[in-house]
CSV table of C-alpha atoms (C1' of nucleotides) in Angstrom, one decimal:
chain,number,residue,atom,x,y,z
A,6,MET,CA,-20.2,170.9,35.7
A,7,LYS,CA,-17.3,170.1,38.0
A,8,SER,CA,-14.8,172.9,38.5
A,9,GLY,CA,-12.0,172.8,35.9
A,10,GLU,CA,-14.1,170.9,33.5
A,11,LEU,CA,-15.0,172.6,30.3
A,12,SER,CA,-18.6,173.0,29.0
A,13,PHE,CA,-19.8,171.0,26.1
A,14,THR,CA,-19.6,174.2,24.0
A,15,GLU,CA,-16.1,175.1,25.0
A,16,GLU,CA,-15.0,171.6,24.1
A,17,ASN,CA,-16.6,171.9,20.7
A,18,TYR,CA,-14.8,175.1,20.1
A,19,LEU,CA,-11.4,173.5,21.0
A,20,LYS,CA,-12.1,170.6,18.8
A,21,ALA,CA,-13.1,172.8,15.9
A,22,ILE,CA,-10.0,175.0,16.3
A,23,TYR,CA,-7.8,171.9,16.5
A,24,SER,CA,-9.1,170.3,13.4
A,25,LEU,CA,-9.1,173.5,11.4
A,26,SER,CA,-5.6,174.3,12.5
A,27,GLU,CA,-4.3,170.9,11.7
A,28,ARG,CA,-5.4,171.5,8.1
A,29,SER,CA,-3.5,174.8,7.8
A,30,VAL,CA,0.2,175.4,7.1
A,31,SER,CA,0.6,177.8,10.0
A,32,PHE,CA,-1.5,175.7,12.5
A,33,ASP,CA,-4.0,178.4,13.0
A,34,THR,CA,-7.5,179.3,11.9
A,35,SER,CA,-10.0,182.2,11.7
A,36,THR,CA,-13.2,183.4,13.3
A,37,ASN,CA,-15.2,182.8,10.2
A,38,GLU,CA,-13.9,179.3,9.6
A,39,ILE,CA,-14.8,178.4,13.1
A,40,ALA,CA,-18.2,180.0,12.8
A,41,GLU,CA,-18.9,178.0,9.6
A,42,ARG,CA,-17.7,174.7,11.1
A,43,LEU,CA,-19.8,175.1,14.2
A,44,ARG,CA,-22.8,176.5,12.2
A,45,THR,CA,-22.8,179.6,14.4
A,46,LYS,CA,-22.3,183.3,13.6
A,47,PRO,CA,-19.0,185.2,13.8
A,48,PRO,CA,-19.9,187.4,16.8
A,49,THR,CA,-20.6,184.3,18.8
A,50,VAL,CA,-17.2,183.0,18.0
A,51,SER,CA,-15.6,186.3,18.8
A,52,ASP,CA,-17.1,186.1,22.3
A,53,MET,CA,-15.9,182.6,22.9
A,54,LEU,CA,-12.4,183.4,21.7
A,55,LYS,CA,-12.1,186.0,24.4
A,56,LYS,CA,-13.2,183.4,26.9
A,57,LEU,CA,-10.8,180.7,25.7
A,58,THR,CA,-8.0,183.3,25.7
A,59,ALA,CA,-8.8,184.1,29.3
A,60,LYS,CA,-8.5,180.4,30.1
A,61,LYS,CA,-5.2,180.3,28.2
A,62,LEU,CA,-6.5,177.6,25.9
A,63,ILE,CA,-5.8,179.6,22.8
A,64,ALA,CA,-3.3,182.2,21.7
A,65,TYR,CA,-5.3,185.0,20.2
A,66,GLU,CA,-5.2,188.7,19.5
A,67,LYS,CA,-8.0,190.8,18.1
A,68,TYR,CA,-8.3,190.7,14.4
A,69,LYS,CA,-5.6,188.1,14.2
A,70,ARG,CA,-5.8,184.3,13.6
A,71,VAL,CA,-6.3,181.8,16.4
A,72,GLN,CA,-3.9,179.1,17.6
A,73,LEU,CA,-4.3,176.5,20.3
A,74,THR,CA,-1.9,176.8,23.3
A,75,LYS,CA,-0.2,173.6,24.5
A,76,SER,CA,-2.9,173.0,27.1
A,77,GLY,CA,-5.7,173.8,24.6
A,78,ARG,CA,-4.2,171.3,22.2
A,79,GLN,CA,-3.8,168.7,24.9
A,80,ILE,CA,-7.5,169.0,25.7
A,81,ALA,CA,-8.6,169.0,22.1
A,82,ILE,CA,-6.6,165.8,21.5
A,83,GLN,CA,-8.3,164.1,24.4
A,84,ILE,CA,-11.6,164.9,22.9
A,85,VAL,CA,-10.5,163.5,19.5
A,86,ARG,CA,-9.3,160.4,21.4
A,87,LYS,CA,-12.7,159.9,23.0
A,88,HIS,CA,-14.5,160.6,19.8
A,89,ARG,CA,-12.5,158.0,17.9
A,90,LEU,CA,-12.7,155.3,20.6
A,91,TRP,CA,-16.5,155.7,20.7
A,92,GLU,CA,-16.5,155.4,16.9
A,93,VAL,CA,-14.7,152.1,17.2
A,94,PHE,CA,-17.1,151.0,19.8
A,95,LEU,CA,-20.1,151.9,17.7
A,96,HIS,CA,-18.7,150.2,14.6
A,97,SER,CA,-17.0,147.2,16.0
A,98,THR,CA,-19.2,146.4,19.0
A,99,LEU,CA,-22.6,147.7,18.1
A,100,LYS,CA,-22.3,147.1,14.4
A,101,PHE,CA,-23.1,150.6,13.2
A,102,SER,CA,-22.0,151.3,9.6
A,103,TRP,CA,-19.0,153.6,9.0
A,104,ASP,CA,-21.2,156.5,8.1
A,105,GLU,CA,-23.6,156.2,11.0
A,106,VAL,CA,-21.0,156.5,13.8
A,107,HIS,CA,-20.0,160.1,13.6
A,108,GLU,CA,-23.2,161.8,14.9
A,109,VAL,CA,-23.6,159.6,18.0
A,110,ALA,CA,-19.8,159.9,18.7
A,111,GLU,CA,-20.2,163.7,18.7
A,112,GLN,CA,-22.4,163.3,21.7
A,113,LEU,CA,-20.5,160.5,23.4
A,114,GLU,CA,-17.2,162.4,23.2
A,115,HIS,CA,-18.4,164.9,25.8
A,116,ILE,CA,-19.0,162.3,28.6
A,117,HIS,CA,-16.7,163.2,31.4
A,118,SER,CA,-15.0,160.2,32.9
A,119,GLU,CA,-11.3,159.2,32.6
A,120,GLU,CA,-12.0,155.8,33.9
A,121,LEU,CA,-14.7,155.2,31.3
A,122,ILE,CA,-12.3,155.9,28.5
A,123,THR,CA,-9.5,153.9,30.0
A,124,ARG,CA,-11.8,150.9,30.4
A,125,LEU,CA,-13.5,151.4,27.0
A,126,GLU,CA,-10.1,151.4,25.3
A,127,LYS,CA,-9.1,148.3,27.1
A,128,PHE,CA,-12.3,146.5,26.2
A,129,LEU,CA,-11.8,147.5,22.5
A,130,GLY,CA,-8.3,146.0,22.6
A,131,TYR,CA,-6.3,149.2,22.3
A,132,PRO,CA,-7.3,150.0,18.7
A,133,LYS,CA,-4.9,152.4,16.9
A,134,PHE,CA,-7.4,153.6,14.3
A,135,ASP,CA,-11.0,154.5,14.1
A,136,PRO,CA,-13.5,153.1,11.5
A,137,HIS,CA,-12.5,155.8,9.1
A,138,GLY,CA,-8.8,155.0,9.5
A,139,ASP,CA,-7.9,158.0,11.5
A,140,PRO,CA,-5.4,157.4,14.3
A,141,ILE,CA,-6.5,157.3,17.9
A,142,PRO,CA,-4.3,159.4,20.2
A,143,SER,CA,-2.9,157.7,23.3
A,144,ALA,CA,-4.0,158.6,26.8
A,145,GLU,CA,-0.8,160.8,26.9
A,146,GLY,CA,-1.9,162.6,23.8
A,147,GLU,CA,0.6,160.9,21.5
A,148,LEU,CA,-0.6,160.7,18.0
A,149,GLU,CA,1.1,157.7,16.7
A,150,ASP,CA,1.1,158.4,13.0
A,151,GLY,CA,2.3,155.0,12.0
A,152,LYS,CA,2.7,156.2,8.4
A,153,ARG,CA,0.0,154.9,6.3
A,154,ILE,CA,1.3,152.9,3.3
A,155,ASN,CA,0.0,150.9,0.5
A,156,LEU,CA,-0.6,147.2,1.2
A,157,SER,CA,1.3,146.6,-2.0
A,158,GLU,CA,4.4,148.1,-0.3
A,159,VAL,CA,4.3,145.9,2.7
A,160,GLU,CA,7.3,143.5,2.9
A,161,ASN,CA,7.0,139.7,3.1
A,162,GLY,CA,6.3,138.3,6.5
A,163,THR,CA,5.1,141.6,7.9
A,164,ASN,CA,2.0,142.1,10.0
A,165,CYS,CA,-0.1,145.2,9.4
A,166,GLN,CA,-3.5,146.7,10.1
A,167,VAL,CA,-5.9,148.0,7.5
A,168,VAL,CA,-6.6,151.7,8.0
A,169,GLY,CA,-8.4,152.8,4.9
A,170,VAL,CA,-9.1,152.3,1.2
A,171,MET,CA,-8.2,154.3,-2.0
A,172,ASP,CA,-11.2,153.1,-3.9
A,173,SER,CA,-14.7,153.3,-2.4
A,174,SER,CA,-16.7,151.9,-5.2
A,175,THR,CA,-19.4,149.4,-4.4
A,176,PRO,CA,-17.7,146.4,-6.2
A,177,PHE,CA,-14.5,147.0,-4.3
A,178,LEU,CA,-16.2,147.4,-0.9
A,179,GLN,CA,-18.3,144.3,-1.6
A,180,TYR,CA,-15.1,142.3,-2.4
A,181,LEU,CA,-13.6,143.5,0.8
A,182,GLU,CA,-16.6,142.3,2.7
A,183,GLN,CA,-16.5,139.0,0.9
A,184,ILE,CA,-13.0,138.2,1.9
A,185,ASP,CA,-13.6,139.6,5.4
A,186,ILE,CA,-11.4,142.6,5.4
A,187,ALA,CA,-12.5,145.8,7.1
A,188,ILE,CA,-10.9,148.8,8.7
A,189,GLY,CA,-9.0,147.6,11.7
A,190,THR,CA,-8.4,144.1,10.3
A,191,ARG,CA,-4.9,142.9,11.1
A,192,LEU,CA,-3.3,140.8,8.5
A,193,LYS,CA,0.0,139.3,7.5
A,194,VAL,CA,1.7,139.3,4.2
A,195,VAL,CA,3.0,135.7,3.8
A,196,GLY,CA,4.1,135.8,0.2
A,197,LYS,CA,4.4,137.7,-3.0
A,198,ILE,CA,4.3,136.5,-6.6
A,199,GLU,CA,7.0,138.2,-8.7
A,200,PHE,CA,5.2,137.5,-12.0
A,201,ASP,CA,2.1,139.8,-11.5
A,202,GLY,CA,2.6,141.4,-8.1
A,203,SER,CA,-0.1,139.3,-6.4
A,204,MET,CA,0.1,138.9,-2.7
A,205,ILE,CA,-0.6,136.0,-0.4
A,206,ILE,CA,-2.3,137.1,2.8
A,207,GLN,CA,-3.3,135.6,6.1
A,208,ILE,CA,-5.8,136.8,8.6
A,209,LYS,CA,-5.6,135.4,12.0
A,210,LYS,CA,-5.8,131.6,11.7
A,211,LYS,CA,-7.9,131.5,8.6
A,212,PRO,CA,-6.7,129.9,5.4
A,213,GLN,CA,-4.3,132.0,3.3
A,214,PHE,CA,-5.5,133.6,0.1
A,215,THR,CA,-4.2,135.6,-2.8
A,216,VAL,CA,-5.1,139.1,-3.9
A,217,SER,CA,-4.1,140.9,-7.0
A,218,LYS,CA,-1.7,143.9,-7.3
A,219,LYS,CA,-4.7,146.1,-8.3
A,220,PHE,CA,-6.3,145.1,-5.0
A,221,SER,CA,-3.3,145.6,-2.7
A,222,GLU,CA,-2.7,149.0,-4.3
A,223,ASN,CA,-6.1,150.1,-3.2
A,224,VAL,CA,-5.8,149.2,0.5
A,225,MET,CA,-4.0,151.4,3.0
A,226,VAL,CA,-2.3,149.9,6.0
A,227,THR,CA,-0.1,150.8,8.8
A,228,ALA,CA,2.8,148.7,10.3
B,9,MET,CA,-30.9,170.2,20.3
B,10,LYS,CA,-33.2,168.9,17.6
B,11,SER,CA,-36.8,170.2,17.7
B,12,GLY,CA,-39.0,168.1,19.9
B,13,GLU,CA,-36.0,166.8,21.9
B,14,LEU,CA,-35.9,167.8,25.5
B,15,SER,CA,-32.8,169.4,27.1
B,16,PHE,CA,-30.6,167.6,29.5
B,17,THR,CA,-32.2,169.7,32.3
B,18,GLU,CA,-35.8,169.0,31.4
B,19,GLU,CA,-35.0,165.3,31.2
B,20,ASN,CA,-33.5,165.4,34.6
B,21,TYR,CA,-36.6,167.0,36.0
B,22,LEU,CA,-38.8,164.4,34.5
B,23,LYS,CA,-36.7,161.6,35.8
B,24,ALA,CA,-36.7,163.1,39.3
B,25,ILE,CA,-40.4,163.6,39.3
B,26,TYR,CA,-40.9,160.1,38.1
B,27,SER,CA,-38.8,158.5,40.7
B,28,LEU,CA,-40.2,160.6,43.5
B,29,SER,CA,-43.7,160.0,42.4
B,30,GLU,CA,-43.2,156.3,42.2
B,31,ARG,CA,-42.2,156.4,45.9
B,32,SER,CA,-45.4,158.1,46.9
B,33,VAL,CA,-48.9,156.7,47.5
B,34,SER,CA,-50.6,159.2,45.3
B,35,PHE,CA,-48.0,159.1,42.5
B,36,ASP,CA,-47.1,162.7,42.9
B,37,THR,CA,-44.4,164.9,44.4
B,38,SER,CA,-43.7,168.4,45.6
B,39,THR,CA,-41.6,171.4,44.6
B,40,ASN,CA,-39.3,171.0,47.6
B,41,GLU,CA,-38.7,167.4,47.1
B,42,ILE,CA,-37.7,168.0,43.5
B,43,ALA,CA,-35.4,170.8,44.5
B,44,GLU,CA,-33.7,168.7,47.1
B,45,ARG,CA,-33.3,165.8,44.7
B,46,LEU,CA,-31.8,167.9,42.0
B,47,ARG,CA,-29.7,170.0,44.4
B,48,THR,CA,-31.3,173.1,43.2
B,49,LYS,CA,-33.6,175.8,44.9
B,50,PRO,CA,-37.4,175.8,45.0
B,51,PRO,CA,-37.8,178.9,42.8
B,52,THR,CA,-35.8,177.2,40.0
B,53,VAL,CA,-38.2,174.2,40.3
B,54,SER,CA,-41.2,176.5,40.2
B,55,ASP,CA,-40.0,178.0,36.9
B,56,MET,CA,-39.4,174.6,35.4
B,57,LEU,CA,-42.7,173.2,36.5
B,58,LYS,CA,-44.4,176.0,34.5
B,59,LYS,CA,-42.4,175.1,31.5
B,60,LEU,CA,-43.1,171.4,31.7
B,61,THR,CA,-46.8,172.1,32.2
B,62,ALA,CA,-46.8,174.2,29.0
B,63,LYS,CA,-45.3,171.1,27.3
B,64,LYS,CA,-48.0,168.9,28.8
B,65,LEU,CA,-45.4,166.7,30.4
B,66,ILE,CA,-46.8,167.2,33.9
B,67,ALA,CA,-50.2,167.9,35.5
B,68,TYR,CA,-49.6,170.8,37.8
B,69,GLU,CA,-51.5,173.7,39.5
B,70,LYS,CA,-49.9,176.4,41.6
B,71,TYR,CA,-49.3,175.4,45.2
B,72,LYS,CA,-50.5,171.9,44.5
B,73,ARG,CA,-48.5,168.7,44.0
B,74,VAL,CA,-47.0,167.5,40.7
B,75,GLN,CA,-47.9,164.4,38.7
B,76,LEU,CA,-46.5,163.2,35.4
B,77,THR,CA,-48.9,163.1,32.4
B,78,LYS,CA,-49.0,160.0,30.3
B,79,SER,CA,-46.5,161.4,27.8
B,80,GLY,CA,-44.3,162.8,30.6
B,81,ARG,CA,-44.1,159.4,32.2
B,82,GLN,CA,-43.4,157.7,28.9
B,83,ILE,CA,-40.4,160.0,28.4
B,84,ALA,CA,-39.2,159.5,32.0
B,85,ILE,CA,-39.4,155.7,31.6
B,86,GLN,CA,-37.3,155.9,28.4
B,87,ILE,CA,-34.6,157.8,30.4
B,88,VAL,CA,-34.7,155.2,33.1
B,89,ARG,CA,-34.4,152.5,30.4
B,90,LYS,CA,-31.3,154.2,29.0
B,91,HIS,CA,-29.8,154.7,32.4
B,92,ARG,CA,-30.2,151.1,33.4
B,93,LEU,CA,-29.0,149.7,30.1
B,94,TRP,CA,-25.9,151.8,30.4
B,95,GLU,CA,-25.4,150.6,33.9
B,96,VAL,CA,-25.4,147.0,32.6
B,97,PHE,CA,-22.9,148.0,29.9
B,98,LEU,CA,-20.6,149.6,32.4
B,99,HIS,CA,-20.8,146.7,34.9
B,100,SER,CA,-20.9,143.7,32.6
B,101,THR,CA,-18.9,144.9,29.7
B,102,LEU,CA,-16.5,147.4,31.1
B,103,LYS,CA,-16.2,145.8,34.6
B,104,PHE,CA,-17.1,148.8,36.6
B,105,SER,CA,-18.1,147.8,40.1
B,106,TRP,CA,-21.8,148.1,41.2
B,107,ASP,CA,-21.3,151.4,43.0
B,108,GLU,CA,-19.2,153.1,40.3
B,109,VAL,CA,-21.7,152.8,37.5
B,110,HIS,CA,-24.3,155.3,38.6
B,111,GLU,CA,-22.5,158.6,38.0
B,112,VAL,CA,-21.4,157.8,34.5
B,113,ALA,CA,-24.8,156.4,33.6
B,114,GLU,CA,-26.3,159.7,34.7
B,115,GLN,CA,-24.4,161.3,31.8
B,116,LEU,CA,-24.9,158.5,29.3
B,117,GLU,CA,-28.6,158.4,29.8
B,118,HIS,CA,-29.0,161.7,28.0
B,119,ILE,CA,-27.4,160.7,24.7
B,120,HIS,CA,-30.0,161.1,22.1
B,121,SER,CA,-30.2,158.1,19.7
B,122,GLU,CA,-32.9,155.5,19.5
B,123,GLU,CA,-30.7,153.3,17.3
B,124,LEU,CA,-27.9,153.4,19.9
B,125,ILE,CA,-30.1,152.1,22.6
B,126,THR,CA,-31.7,149.4,20.4
B,127,ARG,CA,-28.2,148.1,19.4
B,128,LEU,CA,-26.8,148.4,22.9
B,129,GLU,CA,-29.7,146.4,24.3
B,130,LYS,CA,-29.2,143.7,21.7
B,131,PHE,CA,-25.4,143.6,22.3
B,132,LEU,CA,-26.1,143.2,26.1
B,133,GLY,CA,-28.4,140.3,25.3
B,134,TYR,CA,-31.7,142.0,26.3
B,135,PRO,CA,-31.0,142.1,30.0
B,136,LYS,CA,-34.1,142.5,32.2
B,137,PHE,CA,-32.3,144.0,35.3
B,138,ASP,CA,-29.6,146.5,36.0
B,139,PRO,CA,-26.6,145.8,38.2
B,140,HIS,CA,-28.6,146.9,41.3
B,141,GLY,CA,-31.4,144.5,40.4
B,142,ASP,CA,-33.8,147.2,39.2
B,143,PRO,CA,-35.9,146.2,36.2
B,144,ILE,CA,-35.1,147.6,32.8
B,145,PRO,CA,-38.2,148.9,30.9
B,146,SER,CA,-38.8,147.6,27.4
B,147,ALA,CA,-38.6,149.9,24.3
B,148,GLU,CA,-42.4,150.2,24.6
B,149,GLY,CA,-42.0,151.4,28.2
B,150,GLU,CA,-43.3,148.2,29.8
B,151,LEU,CA,-41.9,147.7,33.2
B,152,GLU,CA,-41.8,143.9,33.5
B,153,ASP,CA,-42.0,143.6,37.2
B,154,GLY,CA,-41.4,139.8,37.1
B,155,LYS,CA,-42.1,139.6,40.9
B,156,ARG,CA,-38.8,139.2,42.7
B,157,ILE,CA,-38.9,136.1,44.9
B,158,ASN,CA,-36.5,134.3,47.2
B,159,LEU,CA,-34.3,131.8,45.5
B,160,SER,CA,-35.4,129.4,48.3
B,161,GLU,CA,-39.0,129.6,46.9
B,162,VAL,CA,-38.0,128.6,43.3
B,163,GLU,CA,-39.4,125.3,42.3
B,164,ASN,CA,-37.4,122.4,41.1
B,165,GLY,CA,-36.4,122.4,37.5
B,166,THR,CA,-37.0,126.1,37.1
B,167,ASN,CA,-34.7,128.7,35.5
B,168,CYS,CA,-34.4,132.1,37.1
B,169,GLN,CA,-32.2,135.2,37.1
B,170,VAL,CA,-30.4,136.7,40.1
B,171,VAL,CA,-31.7,140.3,40.6
B,172,GLY,CA,-30.5,141.2,44.1
B,173,VAL,CA,-29.4,140.1,47.5
B,174,MET,CA,-30.9,140.5,51.0
B,175,ASP,CA,-27.5,140.5,52.7
B,176,SER,CA,-24.7,142.7,51.6
B,177,SER,CA,-22.1,141.8,54.1
B,178,THR,CA,-18.6,141.2,52.8
B,179,PRO,CA,-18.5,137.5,53.6
B,180,PHE,CA,-21.7,136.9,51.7
B,181,LEU,CA,-20.6,138.9,48.7
B,182,GLN,CA,-17.2,137.2,48.7
B,183,TYR,CA,-19.0,133.8,48.7
B,184,LEU,CA,-21.1,134.9,45.8
B,185,GLU,CA,-18.1,135.9,43.8
B,186,GLN,CA,-16.3,132.6,44.7
B,187,ILE,CA,-19.2,130.5,43.3
B,188,ASP,CA,-19.5,132.9,40.3
B,189,ILE,CA,-22.9,134.3,41.0
B,190,ALA,CA,-23.6,138.0,40.3
B,191,ILE,CA,-26.6,140.1,39.5
B,192,GLY,CA,-27.9,139.0,36.2
B,193,THR,CA,-26.6,135.4,36.5
B,194,ARG,CA,-29.1,132.9,35.1
B,195,LEU,CA,-29.3,129.7,37.0
B,196,LYS,CA,-31.4,126.5,37.2
B,197,VAL,CA,-32.6,124.8,40.4
B,198,VAL,CA,-32.0,121.2,39.6
B,199,GLY,CA,-32.7,119.7,43.0
B,200,LYS,CA,-33.7,120.2,46.6
B,201,ILE,CA,-32.7,118.4,49.8
B,202,GLU,CA,-35.7,117.9,52.0
B,203,PHE,CA,-33.6,117.3,55.1
B,204,ASP,CA,-32.1,120.8,55.5
B,205,GLY,CA,-33.6,122.9,52.6
B,206,SER,CA,-30.3,122.8,50.7
B,207,MET,CA,-30.6,123.4,46.9
B,208,ILE,CA,-28.7,122.0,44.0
B,209,ILE,CA,-28.0,124.6,41.4
B,210,GLN,CA,-26.6,124.7,37.9
B,211,ILE,CA,-25.2,127.7,36.0
B,212,LYS,CA,-24.9,127.3,32.3
B,213,LYS,CA,-22.9,124.1,31.6
B,214,LYS,CA,-20.8,124.3,34.7
B,215,PRO,CA,-20.8,121.5,37.2
B,216,GLN,CA,-23.8,121.5,39.6
B,217,PHE,CA,-23.2,122.5,43.2
B,218,THR,CA,-25.2,122.8,46.4
B,219,VAL,CA,-26.1,125.8,48.5
B,220,SER,CA,-27.5,126.0,52.0
B,221,LYS,CA,-31.1,127.2,52.8
B,222,LYS,CA,-29.4,130.2,54.6
B,223,PHE,CA,-27.8,131.1,51.3
B,224,SER,CA,-30.8,130.7,49.1
B,225,GLU,CA,-32.9,132.8,51.4
B,226,ASN,CA,-30.5,135.7,50.9
B,227,VAL,CA,-30.7,135.7,47.1
B,228,MET,CA,-33.5,137.4,45.2
B,229,VAL,CA,-34.4,136.1,41.7
B,230,THR,CA,-37.0,136.5,39.1
B,231,ALA,CA,-38.6,133.8,37.0
C,16,DA,C1',-59.8,180.1,65.3
C,17,DA,C1',-55.7,182.7,65.2
C,18,DT,C1',-51.1,182.6,64.8
C,19,DT,C1',-47.0,180.5,63.5
C,20,DA,C1',-44.4,177.5,60.6
C,21,DA,C1',-43.7,175.5,56.2
C,22,DA,C1',-44.2,175.2,51.5
C,23,DG,C1',-44.4,177.5,47.3
C,24,DT,C1',-44.4,181.6,44.1
C,25,DT,C1',-42.9,186.2,42.2
C,26,DA,C1',-39.7,189.7,41.2
C,27,DG,C1',-35.5,190.9,39.8
C,28,DG,C1',-30.8,189.7,38.6
C,29,DC,C1',-26.8,187.0,36.8
C,30,DA,C1',-24.1,184.1,33.5
C,31,DA,C1',-23.7,181.4,29.3
C,32,DA,C1',-24.5,181.0,24.6
C,33,DT,C1',-26.7,182.7,21.0
C,34,DC,C1',-28.5,186.2,17.6
C,35,DT,C1',-28.9,190.8,14.4
C,36,DA,C1',-27.4,195.3,13.3
C,37,DA,C1',-24.1,198.5,13.2
C,38,DC,C1',-19.3,199.5,13.4
C,39,DT,C1',-14.1,199.0,12.8
C,40,DG,C1',-9.9,196.9,10.7
C,41,DT,C1',-7.6,194.5,7.1
C,42,DT,C1',-7.0,193.1,2.3
C,43,DT,C1',-7.6,193.2,-2.3
C,44,DT,C1',-7.8,195.4,-6.4
C,45,DG,C1',-8.9,198.6,-10.1
D,13,DC,C1',-3.2,204.3,-3.2
D,14,DA,C1',-8.0,204.9,-2.5
D,15,DA,C1',-12.2,202.4,-2.5
D,16,DA,C1',-14.7,198.5,-2.2
D,17,DA,C1',-15.0,194.0,-0.3
D,18,DC,C1',-14.3,191.1,3.2
D,19,DA,C1',-13.2,189.8,8.0
D,20,DG,C1',-13.9,190.6,12.6
D,21,DT,C1',-15.7,193.1,16.7
D,22,DT,C1',-18.9,195.7,19.7
D,23,DA,C1',-23.5,196.7,21.3
D,24,DG,C1',-27.7,195.3,22.7
D,25,DA,C1',-31.4,191.8,22.9
D,26,DT,C1',-33.0,186.9,23.8
D,27,DT,C1',-33.3,182.3,25.9
D,28,DT,C1',-32.3,179.0,29.4
D,29,DG,C1',-31.3,177.8,33.9
D,30,DC,C1',-30.1,179.3,38.0
D,31,DC,C1',-29.9,182.4,42.3
D,32,DT,C1',-31.6,185.5,46.6
D,33,DA,C1',-35.0,188.2,48.8
D,34,DA,C1',-39.5,189.2,49.5
D,35,DC,C1',-44.2,187.9,49.2
D,36,DT,C1',-48.4,184.6,49.3
D,37,DT,C1',-50.7,180.4,50.3
D,38,DT,C1',-51.5,176.3,52.8
D,39,DA,C1',-50.7,173.5,56.9
D,40,DA,C1',-49.9,172.8,61.6
D,41,DT,C1',-50.3,173.9,66.4
D,42,DT,C1',-51.5,175.9,70.4
DNA sequence: AATTAAAGTTAGGCAAATCTAACTGTTTTG
DNA sequence: CAAAACAGTTAGATTTGCCTAACTTTAATT
């Protein structure tokens, strides 16, 4: 391991602390939560927290809750970025299904090479969201949270990108597949029908088609 | 690490033993050679050799030389396979140069996922050689050593794939680039000129062109 | 063949990451 | 508010991979 680089394990701790903190009001988390997330035991976490404190990656005092420092968060975000870019690669390029990508991405996210990620991102066409619809941080760590809105709220003539669904029933997913819409699909709203809220949509240069209000209300997009 | 899976370190030892053995007449290697290859010290190697012996991955007796067992070699070959497929990915897909791919592939080769390699190989179009012209073992561990011959020896009307060069001077490499020939390029010999040994070549559906005998003698291909 | 040189192995130790068992602090609650 | 429950830490052991120093075996050389 090159000097300055973190170990696989340290990176996993930062990632866990990051994601647990994000889910909390006070942007912090606890020893036990981390232990549970990483399927390890609290004493192990206690040890690591001391180590990460020494490296100034977390702000932590005995018996208190844990928060990432600015540099700790920066590193965590870079790992998330790598994880999500690899997920896009696995899904879009290698045709893994949505649910198969995570495990492998967990390994790939720890590959150390700036250049690799830069080129991978370029190859993938600078995607903004992973196959689960979660946003991909930029190289600078910016989390563009292009507010996710309902397709039904998109204005006429606007381009948007599909980032998730509200309904994950089989019929709905099959319908999506049939009309060739998936996470990441970019589409344009070319018309709306006042009468019943139907929408006319265009994908790339394919023929336009119409979807119902019920449909568009179940698709999440970002501008 | 899932049970049965080898650690990063163990995999590196097998790979080192494999490549050092291949280069020897008796298909074996020594403690010191391994230590040097892995930039570690002989006692460390001694320890690991005991461990690998216990796992029946190597045939080894104290103070004697080391050989891989059948299963050890099988595993080593799979690692080589992964390494070379990743090299192709880095070079062909992500446009890394020939000399940049190795370091990153050293990390990627240890990702554990059969499915990943299966899909990666398919995506890459089942390449037979890596960017350095070394053969890629099949999923079954077969090392197709489609004898590398001189392009000048290829018969009229035969398809072949470029696997290496004899000359690596800048002018030659620049010429290769200019006429769009790289490692992995598939081409067809469509004619030969008796007079001076020139060759008429076709790549995919591009226009045919002629190369000199001096040129074709410096290109290695496989049938 | 005896001695030196080299190759290889033990012994003992260290650091990282993990565990269990026992202890200490904090929180909840009757 | 005291006691139980929970959360968190320390202590001490284990495993893996690595090291140096000292020893042993094999090989080379005079």
